[in-house]
Amino acid sequence: MNALTYFKTYASDSFVKYSHNILFNQILEKFTVGQLTLDIIDLNYPEYNCKSRIYGDKSKSPQMKSRITIKNLYRFLFKVSFSYDVGLGESYVFGDFDSDDLTTLLKMFILNGECIDMNGKFKFLRKKFDKFINFFYNQTTLKNQENIQTHYNLSNDFYRLVLGEEMLYSSGIFMDKNESLSVGSMRQIRGILEMANLKKGEKVLEIGSGWGSLSIEAAKSYGCHVTGVTLSKEQRKIHLDRIEKEGLQDLIDVQLKHYRDIEGKFDKIISIEMCEHVSDKYYPEYFQTIEKALSKDGIVVLQMIAYNDQMLDEYLSEVGFISKYIFLEGYLTSITKLLSFITKNTNLVIESVKNIGPHYEHSLVYWNKNLLANKDKILEMGIDEQLIRLYSFYFSYCAAGFGARFLNDYQVVLSRPLNIKNLKPLP
């Protein structure tokens, strides 16, 4: 064994000993919410193997519980120590650990965030040894660009298997946990259309029209003339196929264009979870474009994901798992900041704000179940195991965020001042 190999082995063993003690004997011992059961099964570090070590609520009937089984202890500790949530996601994608309920596991980490203070415990490691450790331990990394681009290039067949027959890539609304994804998706669509107070023959603009479920419902149920704009050729293809199948070619037009290039005036403008793809740099332009396209007595309905105001600065200061591997140019803000952008840059006024965030958890759980249930079919499409695990972590990560009330999903109705003509009256 040469000196460098010896040093690397010694450093690895020392790192595992140090970080294992901090994470499993100090940090996790502070768990107060939920019951976490730990198994370690690693042939390279058998001295740390354990079975059914319990943290947090040790009662027989905890409110929430999850089991984590670690199979590659060194890489798990390395990733979590230096990258926290990003590292945890990478470690899961690599297969370093599994969980019987990943969403609940992540939710417990969020809810125990203040008491476990991962950033505080590993702050010294991150600041002093990050570059040094990476020089000697060049860990395998995910193929960033490849995986990020794949998110936008995955086939329609993939999304149909995951999102269900409605192909709605946004939160449904559920009356209870047992309602199907299809029912919840259609309730969300119909609720949005009710907020817009649609009338027969009106011109409707949908910015970010996806696979077309909302525009088809607006045309079928209300007789509206809908213009959808999208940047996705794949989504537009399915949208056009669905329009033809429904015989709605005279009522729906799907245009492949940027929102900046929208022309004409519309009675109603609807945009579902499009703001997440517009950074704060372009918010003024985005909302001014909407205002310009809105008719005199028009109504705007937006649905947008947002952080709690108190957590926004922390989010903006870090690169998270989703912004690194899923939506490279994605951007979330808080509802207060977003509404401020609207009122400062347009004459639009806020008519109502509703948070449907808790419902999003159920949609994401459904998507994850569909993903895993259709794993064999997805593998046959040429999508590998690592990418499936990437999406499973993504869905679980988001579900945990909404379930823990760390993330919100707002429905916002806007109109022009003194609009008494088009807004829905009291019953």
CSV table of C-alpha atoms in Angstrom, one decimal:
chain,number,residue,atom,x,y,z
A,1,MET,CA,0.0,0.0,0.0
A,2,ASN,CA,1.6,3.3,-1.1
A,3,ALA,CA,1.4,6.4,1.1
A,4,LEU,CA,-1.5,8.0,-0.9
A,5,THR,CA,-3.6,4.9,-0.7
A,6,TYR,CA,-2.9,4.6,3.0
A,7,PHE,CA,-3.8,8.2,3.6
A,8,LYS,CA,-7.0,7.9,1.7
A,9,THR,CA,-8.0,4.8,3.6
A,10,TYR,CA,-7.1,6.3,7.0
A,11,ALA,CA,-8.9,9.6,6.1
A,12,SER,CA,-12.0,7.6,5.0
A,13,ASP,CA,-12.1,5.6,8.2
A,14,SER,CA,-11.6,8.7,10.3
A,15,PHE,CA,-14.3,10.6,8.4
A,16,VAL,CA,-16.8,7.8,8.8
A,17,LYS,CA,-16.1,7.5,12.5
A,18,TYR,CA,-16.4,11.3,13.0
A,19,SER,CA,-19.5,11.8,10.9
A,20,HIS,CA,-21.2,8.6,12.1
A,21,ASN,CA,-20.9,9.8,15.6
A,22,ILE,CA,-22.3,13.3,14.9
A,23,LEU,CA,-25.2,12.1,12.7
A,24,PHE,CA,-26.3,9.0,14.5
A,25,ASN,CA,-25.3,9.6,18.1
A,26,GLN,CA,-25.9,13.4,18.3
A,27,ILE,CA,-28.1,14.8,15.6
A,28,LEU,CA,-30.8,12.1,15.2
A,29,GLU,CA,-31.0,11.6,19.0
A,30,LYS,CA,-32.7,15.1,19.0
A,31,PHE,CA,-35.6,13.8,16.9
A,32,THR,CA,-38.9,14.8,18.5
A,33,VAL,CA,-41.4,14.4,15.7
A,34,GLY,CA,-42.2,10.9,14.3
A,35,GLN,CA,-40.4,7.6,14.7
A,36,LEU,CA,-37.3,6.9,12.6
A,37,THR,CA,-36.0,3.3,12.5
A,38,LEU,CA,-32.4,2.9,11.3
A,39,ASP,CA,-30.7,-0.2,9.7
A,40,ILE,CA,-27.1,-0.1,8.5
A,41,ILE,CA,-26.0,-3.0,6.3
A,42,ASP,CA,-22.6,-2.3,4.9
A,43,LEU,CA,-20.0,-5.0,4.2
A,44,ASN,CA,-17.2,-2.3,4.0
A,45,TYR,CA,-18.0,-1.0,7.5
A,46,PRO,CA,-19.5,-3.9,9.4
A,47,GLU,CA,-18.5,-2.4,12.8
A,48,TYR,CA,-21.2,0.2,12.3
A,49,ASN,CA,-24.0,-2.2,11.2
A,50,CYS,CA,-27.1,-2.0,13.2
A,51,LYS,CA,-30.7,-3.3,13.2
A,52,SER,CA,-33.9,-1.4,14.2
A,53,ARG,CA,-32.2,1.5,16.1
A,54,ILE,CA,-35.1,3.9,16.9
A,55,TYR,CA,-35.0,7.7,17.1
A,56,GLY,CA,-37.7,10.1,18.1
A,57,ASP,CA,-41.1,8.8,19.2
A,58,LYS,CA,-40.5,5.3,20.7
A,59,SER,CA,-44.2,4.5,21.3
A,60,LYS,CA,-45.9,1.6,19.6
A,61,SER,CA,-48.2,3.9,17.7
A,62,PRO,CA,-46.3,6.9,16.5
A,63,GLN,CA,-48.2,9.6,14.5
A,64,MET,CA,-45.7,9.1,11.6
A,65,LYS,CA,-42.9,6.6,11.1
A,66,SER,CA,-40.3,5.5,8.5
A,67,ARG,CA,-37.5,3.1,8.2
A,68,ILE,CA,-34.2,3.9,6.5
A,69,THR,CA,-31.8,1.2,5.4
A,70,ILE,CA,-28.2,2.4,4.6
A,71,LYS,CA,-26.2,0.1,2.3
A,72,ASN,CA,-23.2,2.4,1.5
A,73,LEU,CA,-22.4,4.2,4.7
A,74,TYR,CA,-19.4,6.1,3.6
A,75,ARG,CA,-21.0,7.7,0.5
A,76,PHE,CA,-24.2,8.4,2.4
A,77,LEU,CA,-22.4,10.2,5.2
A,78,PHE,CA,-20.2,12.1,2.7
A,79,LYS,CA,-23.1,13.3,0.6
A,80,VAL,CA,-25.3,14.3,3.6
A,81,SER,CA,-22.4,15.9,5.4
A,82,PHE,CA,-21.4,18.2,2.6
A,83,SER,CA,-24.6,18.7,0.6
A,84,TYR,CA,-27.5,17.9,3.1
A,85,ASP,CA,-30.7,17.7,1.0
A,86,VAL,CA,-29.0,17.7,-2.3
A,87,GLY,CA,-26.6,15.0,-1.0
A,88,LEU,CA,-29.4,13.0,0.5
A,89,GLY,CA,-31.1,13.0,-2.9
A,90,GLU,CA,-27.9,12.0,-4.7
A,91,SER,CA,-27.3,9.3,-2.2
A,92,TYR,CA,-30.8,7.9,-2.8
A,93,VAL,CA,-30.3,8.0,-6.6
A,94,PHE,CA,-27.1,6.1,-6.3
A,95,GLY,CA,-28.8,3.4,-4.2
A,96,ASP,CA,-26.9,4.1,-1.0
A,97,PHE,CA,-30.1,3.8,1.0
A,98,ASP,CA,-33.7,2.9,0.8
A,99,SER,CA,-36.8,3.7,2.8
A,100,ASP,CA,-40.1,2.0,3.3
A,101,ASP,CA,-41.8,5.4,3.2
A,102,LEU,CA,-39.5,8.0,1.6
A,103,THR,CA,-42.0,10.9,1.7
A,104,THR,CA,-42.6,10.4,5.5
A,105,LEU,CA,-38.8,10.1,6.0
A,106,LEU,CA,-38.2,13.5,4.3
A,107,LYS,CA,-41.2,15.0,6.1
A,108,MET,CA,-39.7,14.1,9.4
A,109,PHE,CA,-36.4,15.6,8.5
A,110,ILE,CA,-38.2,18.9,7.7
A,111,LEU,CA,-40.4,18.9,10.8
A,112,ASN,CA,-37.3,18.1,13.0
A,113,GLY,CA,-35.2,20.7,11.1
A,114,GLU,CA,-34.8,23.1,14.0
A,115,CYS,CA,-33.7,20.6,16.6
A,116,ILE,CA,-31.3,18.6,14.4
A,117,ASP,CA,-29.7,21.6,12.8
A,118,MET,CA,-27.7,19.7,10.1
A,119,ASN,CA,-26.1,22.9,8.8
A,120,GLY,CA,-24.9,23.9,12.2
A,121,LYS,CA,-23.2,20.6,13.0
A,122,PHE,CA,-21.4,20.2,9.7
A,123,LYS,CA,-20.6,23.9,9.1
A,124,PHE,CA,-17.0,23.4,10.0
A,125,LEU,CA,-16.6,20.4,7.7
A,126,ARG,CA,-18.2,22.2,4.8
A,127,LYS,CA,-16.2,25.4,5.1
A,128,LYS,CA,-12.8,23.9,5.9
A,129,PHE,CA,-12.5,20.6,4.1
A,130,ASP,CA,-14.9,20.6,1.2
A,131,LYS,CA,-12.3,21.2,-1.5
A,132,PHE,CA,-9.7,19.1,0.3
A,133,ILE,CA,-12.0,16.0,0.6
A,134,ASN,CA,-13.2,16.3,-3.0
A,135,PHE,CA,-9.6,16.4,-4.2
A,136,PHE,CA,-8.8,13.0,-2.7
A,137,TYR,CA,-12.3,11.4,-3.0
A,138,ASN,CA,-13.6,12.2,-6.5
A,139,GLN,CA,-17.1,10.8,-6.0
A,140,THR,CA,-19.2,9.7,-8.9
A,141,THR,CA,-21.7,12.5,-9.8
A,142,LEU,CA,-25.0,12.4,-11.5
A,143,LYS,CA,-24.8,13.4,-15.2
A,144,ASN,CA,-26.2,16.8,-14.5
A,145,GLN,CA,-26.9,18.1,-17.9
A,146,GLU,CA,-28.1,14.8,-19.2
A,147,ASN,CA,-30.6,14.3,-16.4
A,148,ILE,CA,-31.8,17.9,-16.5
A,149,GLN,CA,-32.4,17.9,-20.2
A,150,THR,CA,-34.1,14.5,-19.9
A,151,HIS,CA,-36.8,16.1,-17.7
A,152,TYR,CA,-38.0,18.1,-20.7
A,153,ASN,CA,-37.4,15.4,-23.3
A,154,LEU,CA,-39.0,12.4,-21.6
A,155,SER,CA,-41.7,10.9,-23.8
A,156,ASN,CA,-45.4,11.6,-23.5
A,157,ASP,CA,-45.8,7.9,-22.7
A,158,PHE,CA,-43.7,8.4,-19.6
A,159,TYR,CA,-45.8,11.2,-18.4
A,160,ARG,CA,-49.0,9.4,-19.2
A,161,LEU,CA,-48.0,6.5,-17.0
A,162,VAL,CA,-47.0,8.8,-14.2
A,163,LEU,CA,-49.6,11.6,-14.3
A,164,GLY,CA,-52.6,9.5,-15.2
A,165,GLU,CA,-55.2,9.9,-17.9
A,166,GLU,CA,-55.7,13.6,-17.3
A,167,MET,CA,-52.0,14.3,-17.7
A,168,LEU,CA,-52.2,17.2,-15.3
A,169,TYR,CA,-48.7,18.2,-14.0
A,170,SER,CA,-50.0,20.4,-11.1
A,171,SER,CA,-51.9,19.8,-7.9
A,172,GLY,CA,-55.3,18.2,-7.9
A,173,ILE,CA,-57.9,19.0,-5.2
A,174,PHE,CA,-59.2,16.1,-3.1
A,175,MET,CA,-62.2,15.7,-0.8
A,176,ASP,CA,-60.4,12.8,1.0
A,177,LYS,CA,-57.3,10.7,0.7
A,178,ASN,CA,-59.2,7.9,-1.1
A,179,GLU,CA,-60.3,9.9,-4.1
A,180,SER,CA,-58.6,9.0,-7.3
A,181,LEU,CA,-56.0,11.1,-9.0
A,182,SER,CA,-58.4,11.6,-12.0
A,183,VAL,CA,-61.2,12.9,-9.8
A,184,GLY,CA,-58.8,15.3,-7.9
A,185,SER,CA,-57.3,16.5,-11.2
A,186,MET,CA,-60.7,17.3,-12.7
A,187,ARG,CA,-61.9,19.0,-9.6
A,188,GLN,CA,-58.9,21.3,-9.8
A,189,ILE,CA,-59.5,22.1,-13.4
A,190,ARG,CA,-63.2,22.8,-12.9
A,191,GLY,CA,-62.4,24.9,-9.8
A,192,ILE,CA,-60.0,27.1,-11.8
A,193,LEU,CA,-62.6,27.6,-14.5
A,194,GLU,CA,-65.2,28.6,-11.9
A,195,MET,CA,-62.8,31.2,-10.5
A,196,ALA,CA,-62.5,32.6,-14.0
A,197,ASN,CA,-66.3,32.9,-14.2
A,198,LEU,CA,-66.3,31.7,-17.8
A,199,LYS,CA,-69.1,32.5,-20.2
A,200,LYS,CA,-70.0,31.0,-23.5
A,201,GLY,CA,-68.1,32.4,-26.4
A,202,GLU,CA,-65.4,34.2,-24.4
A,203,LYS,CA,-61.8,34.2,-25.5
A,204,VAL,CA,-59.5,32.4,-23.1
A,205,LEU,CA,-55.7,32.4,-23.0
A,206,GLU,CA,-53.9,29.6,-21.2
A,207,ILE,CA,-50.2,30.3,-20.7
A,208,GLY,CA,-48.3,27.0,-20.3
A,209,SER,CA,-51.1,24.8,-21.7
A,210,GLY,CA,-49.4,21.5,-21.1
A,211,TRP,CA,-51.2,18.5,-22.5
A,212,GLY,CA,-54.5,20.3,-22.8
A,213,SER,CA,-56.8,19.1,-20.1
A,214,LEU,CA,-57.9,22.6,-19.0
A,215,SER,CA,-58.4,24.1,-22.4
A,216,ILE,CA,-60.4,21.0,-23.5
A,217,GLU,CA,-62.7,21.3,-20.4
A,218,ALA,CA,-63.1,25.1,-21.0
A,219,ALA,CA,-64.2,24.5,-24.6
A,220,LYS,CA,-66.4,21.5,-23.9
A,221,SER,CA,-68.2,22.7,-20.9
A,222,TYR,CA,-68.4,26.4,-21.5
A,223,GLY,CA,-68.1,26.8,-25.3
A,224,CYS,CA,-65.1,29.2,-24.9
A,225,HIS,CA,-62.5,29.9,-27.6
A,226,VAL,CA,-59.2,28.9,-26.1
A,227,THR,CA,-55.7,29.8,-27.2
A,228,GLY,CA,-52.9,27.8,-25.5
A,229,VAL,CA,-49.3,28.7,-25.7
A,230,THR,CA,-46.4,26.3,-24.9
A,231,LEU,CA,-42.7,25.9,-25.6
A,232,SER,CA,-43.0,22.1,-25.7
A,233,LYS,CA,-43.4,20.4,-29.0
A,234,GLU,CA,-44.1,17.1,-27.3
A,235,GLN,CA,-46.9,18.5,-25.2
A,236,ARG,CA,-48.4,20.4,-28.1
A,237,LYS,CA,-48.5,17.2,-30.2
A,238,ILE,CA,-50.6,15.4,-27.5
A,239,HIS,CA,-52.7,18.5,-27.0
A,240,LEU,CA,-53.6,18.6,-30.7
A,241,ASP,CA,-54.4,14.9,-30.8
A,242,ARG,CA,-56.8,15.3,-27.9
A,243,ILE,CA,-58.4,18.3,-29.5
A,244,GLU,CA,-59.0,16.3,-32.7
A,245,LYS,CA,-60.4,13.4,-30.8
A,246,GLU,CA,-62.9,15.6,-29.0
A,247,GLY,CA,-63.8,17.5,-32.2
A,248,LEU,CA,-62.8,20.8,-30.8
A,249,GLN,CA,-60.6,22.1,-33.6
A,250,ASP,CA,-62.9,25.2,-34.1
A,251,LEU,CA,-62.6,26.2,-30.4
A,252,ILE,CA,-59.0,25.5,-29.4
A,253,ASP,CA,-55.7,26.8,-31.0
A,254,VAL,CA,-52.4,25.7,-29.5
A,255,GLN,CA,-49.5,27.9,-30.4
A,256,LEU,CA,-45.8,27.0,-30.0
A,257,LYS,CA,-44.5,30.4,-28.8
A,258,HIS,CA,-43.0,32.3,-25.8
A,259,TYR,CA,-45.4,34.2,-23.6
A,260,ARG,CA,-43.6,37.4,-24.6
A,261,ASP,CA,-44.9,36.9,-28.2
A,262,ILE,CA,-48.6,36.7,-27.2
A,263,GLU,CA,-50.9,38.8,-29.4
A,264,GLY,CA,-54.5,40.0,-29.1
A,265,LYS,CA,-56.9,40.5,-26.2
A,266,PHE,CA,-58.5,37.9,-24.0
A,267,ASP,CA,-61.5,37.9,-21.7
A,268,LYS,CA,-59.9,35.4,-19.3
A,269,ILE,CA,-56.2,34.5,-18.8
A,270,ILE,CA,-55.3,31.3,-16.9
A,271,SER,CA,-51.7,30.2,-16.0
A,272,ILE,CA,-51.2,27.1,-13.9
A,273,GLU,CA,-47.8,26.8,-12.2
A,274,MET,CA,-46.0,28.8,-14.9
A,275,CYS,CA,-44.6,31.4,-12.5
A,276,GLU,CA,-42.1,28.8,-11.3
A,277,HIS,CA,-40.4,28.9,-14.7
A,278,VAL,CA,-40.1,32.7,-14.6
A,279,SER,CA,-37.3,34.2,-12.5
A,280,ASP,CA,-37.9,37.3,-10.4
A,281,LYS,CA,-35.8,39.2,-13.0
A,282,TYR,CA,-38.6,38.6,-15.6
A,283,TYR,CA,-41.6,38.9,-13.3
A,284,PRO,CA,-42.4,42.5,-14.2
A,285,GLU,CA,-42.3,41.6,-17.9
A,286,TYR,CA,-44.4,38.5,-17.3
A,287,PHE,CA,-47.2,40.3,-15.4
A,288,GLN,CA,-47.1,43.3,-17.8
A,289,THR,CA,-47.6,40.9,-20.7
A,290,ILE,CA,-50.6,39.4,-18.9
A,291,GLU,CA,-52.0,42.9,-18.2
A,292,LYS,CA,-51.6,43.9,-21.8
A,293,ALA,CA,-53.4,40.8,-23.1
A,294,LEU,CA,-56.3,41.2,-20.7
A,295,SER,CA,-59.5,42.8,-21.9
A,296,LYS,CA,-61.1,45.7,-20.0
A,297,ASP,CA,-63.3,43.7,-17.7
A,298,GLY,CA,-61.1,40.5,-17.8
A,299,ILE,CA,-60.1,38.1,-15.1
A,300,VAL,CA,-56.7,36.4,-14.5
A,301,VAL,CA,-56.4,33.1,-12.6
A,302,LEU,CA,-52.9,32.0,-11.5
A,303,GLN,CA,-51.8,29.0,-9.6
A,304,MET,CA,-48.3,29.1,-8.2
A,305,ILE,CA,-46.0,27.3,-5.8
A,306,ALA,CA,-44.3,29.5,-3.2
A,307,TYR,CA,-42.3,29.3,0.0
A,308,ASN,CA,-43.3,30.7,3.3
A,309,ASP,CA,-42.0,34.3,3.5
A,310,GLN,CA,-39.8,33.5,6.5
A,311,MET,CA,-38.0,30.7,4.6
A,312,LEU,CA,-37.4,32.6,1.4
A,313,ASP,CA,-33.9,34.0,2.1
A,314,GLU,CA,-32.6,30.6,3.1
A,315,TYR,CA,-34.0,29.1,-0.1
A,316,LEU,CA,-32.4,31.8,-2.3
A,317,SER,CA,-29.0,31.4,-0.6
A,318,GLU,CA,-28.7,27.7,-1.5
A,319,VAL,CA,-28.8,25.4,-4.5
A,320,GLY,CA,-31.5,22.8,-3.8
A,321,PHE,CA,-32.0,19.3,-5.2
A,322,ILE,CA,-34.8,20.3,-7.6
A,323,SER,CA,-33.0,23.4,-9.0
A,324,LYS,CA,-29.8,21.3,-9.5
A,325,TYR,CA,-31.4,18.2,-11.1
A,326,ILE,CA,-35.0,18.8,-12.2
A,327,PHE,CA,-35.7,22.4,-13.1
A,328,LEU,CA,-32.3,24.1,-13.8
A,329,GLU,CA,-33.9,27.5,-14.3
A,330,GLY,CA,-36.8,27.0,-11.9
A,331,TYR,CA,-37.5,29.7,-9.4
A,332,LEU,CA,-39.8,29.9,-6.3
A,333,THR,CA,-40.6,33.0,-4.3
A,334,SER,CA,-43.0,33.8,-1.5
A,335,ILE,CA,-46.6,34.8,-2.0
A,336,THR,CA,-46.0,38.2,-0.5
A,337,LYS,CA,-43.1,39.0,-2.8
A,338,LEU,CA,-45.0,37.7,-5.8
A,339,LEU,CA,-48.1,39.8,-5.1
A,340,SER,CA,-45.8,42.8,-4.6
A,341,PHE,CA,-44.4,42.2,-8.1
A,342,ILE,CA,-47.9,42.3,-9.5
A,343,THR,CA,-49.1,45.4,-7.7
A,344,LYS,CA,-45.9,47.4,-8.3
A,345,ASN,CA,-45.6,46.6,-12.0
A,346,THR,CA,-49.2,46.5,-13.2
A,347,ASN,CA,-52.6,48.0,-12.4
A,348,LEU,CA,-54.1,44.6,-11.7
A,349,VAL,CA,-55.7,44.2,-8.3
A,350,ILE,CA,-55.9,41.1,-6.2
A,351,GLU,CA,-59.4,39.7,-5.8
A,352,SER,CA,-58.7,36.5,-3.9
A,353,VAL,CA,-55.9,34.2,-2.7
A,354,LYS,CA,-56.3,30.6,-1.7
A,355,ASN,CA,-53.7,28.0,-0.5
A,356,ILE,CA,-54.3,24.5,-1.8
A,357,GLY,CA,-50.8,23.3,-0.8
A,358,PRO,CA,-52.0,20.4,1.4
A,359,HIS,CA,-53.7,18.8,-1.6
A,360,TYR,CA,-50.4,18.7,-3.6
A,361,GLU,CA,-49.0,16.1,-1.3
A,362,HIS,CA,-51.7,13.6,-2.5
A,363,SER,CA,-51.0,14.3,-6.2
A,364,LEU,CA,-47.3,13.8,-5.7
A,365,VAL,CA,-47.9,10.6,-3.8
A,366,TYR,CA,-50.1,9.3,-6.6
A,367,TRP,CA,-47.4,10.2,-9.2
A,368,ASN,CA,-44.7,8.4,-7.2
A,369,LYS,CA,-46.9,5.3,-6.9
A,370,ASN,CA,-47.6,5.4,-10.6
A,371,LEU,CA,-43.9,5.7,-11.3
A,372,LEU,CA,-42.9,2.7,-9.2
A,373,ALA,CA,-45.9,0.6,-10.3
A,374,ASN,CA,-45.0,1.1,-14.0
A,375,LYS,CA,-41.2,0.7,-13.4
A,376,ASP,CA,-40.9,-2.2,-15.9
A,377,LYS,CA,-42.7,-0.3,-18.6
A,378,ILE,CA,-40.6,2.7,-18.0
A,379,LEU,CA,-37.4,0.7,-18.2
A,380,GLU,CA,-38.5,-0.7,-21.5
A,381,MET,CA,-38.6,2.9,-22.8
A,382,GLY,CA,-34.9,3.2,-22.3
A,383,ILE,CA,-35.1,5.1,-19.0
A,384,ASP,CA,-32.6,3.7,-16.5
A,385,GLU,CA,-33.0,2.8,-12.8
A,386,GLN,CA,-31.1,5.8,-11.7
A,387,LEU,CA,-33.4,8.2,-13.4
A,388,ILE,CA,-36.4,6.4,-12.0
A,389,ARG,CA,-34.9,6.9,-8.5
A,390,LEU,CA,-34.3,10.5,-9.3
A,391,TYR,CA,-37.9,11.1,-10.1
A,392,SER,CA,-39.0,9.1,-7.1
A,393,PHE,CA,-36.9,11.2,-4.8
A,394,TYR,CA,-38.2,14.4,-6.5
A,395,PHE,CA,-41.9,13.4,-6.0
A,396,SER,CA,-41.3,12.3,-2.4
A,397,TYR,CA,-39.2,15.5,-1.7
A,398,CYS,CA,-42.0,17.7,-2.9
A,399,ALA,CA,-44.7,15.7,-1.2
A,400,ALA,CA,-42.9,16.1,2.0
A,401,GLY,CA,-42.5,19.8,1.5
A,402,PHE,CA,-46.2,20.3,1.0
A,403,GLY,CA,-47.2,17.9,3.7
A,404,ALA,CA,-45.0,19.7,6.2
A,405,ARG,CA,-46.4,23.1,5.1
A,406,PHE,CA,-42.9,24.1,4.0
A,407,LEU,CA,-44.3,24.7,0.5
A,408,ASN,CA,-47.6,26.2,-0.6
A,409,ASP,CA,-49.6,26.2,-3.7
A,410,TYR,CA,-51.7,29.4,-4.2
A,411,GLN,CA,-54.6,30.1,-6.5
A,412,VAL,CA,-54.8,33.9,-7.1
A,413,VAL,CA,-57.6,35.8,-8.9
A,414,LEU,CA,-56.7,39.2,-10.4
A,415,SER,CA,-58.7,41.7,-12.3
A,416,ARG,CA,-58.6,45.4,-13.3
A,417,PRO,CA,-59.8,48.1,-10.7
A,418,LEU,CA,-63.5,48.7,-10.4
A,419,ASN,CA,-64.4,45.5,-12.3
A,420,ILE,CA,-68.0,44.8,-11.3
A,421,LYS,CA,-69.0,43.3,-14.5
A,422,ASN,CA,-67.1,40.0,-14.7
A,423,LEU,CA,-66.3,39.0,-11.2
A,424,LYS,CA,-68.4,36.3,-9.7
A,425,PRO,CA,-71.2,37.8,-7.5
A,426,LEU,CA,-72.1,36.5,-4.0
A,427,PRO,CA,-74.6,33.6,-4.0
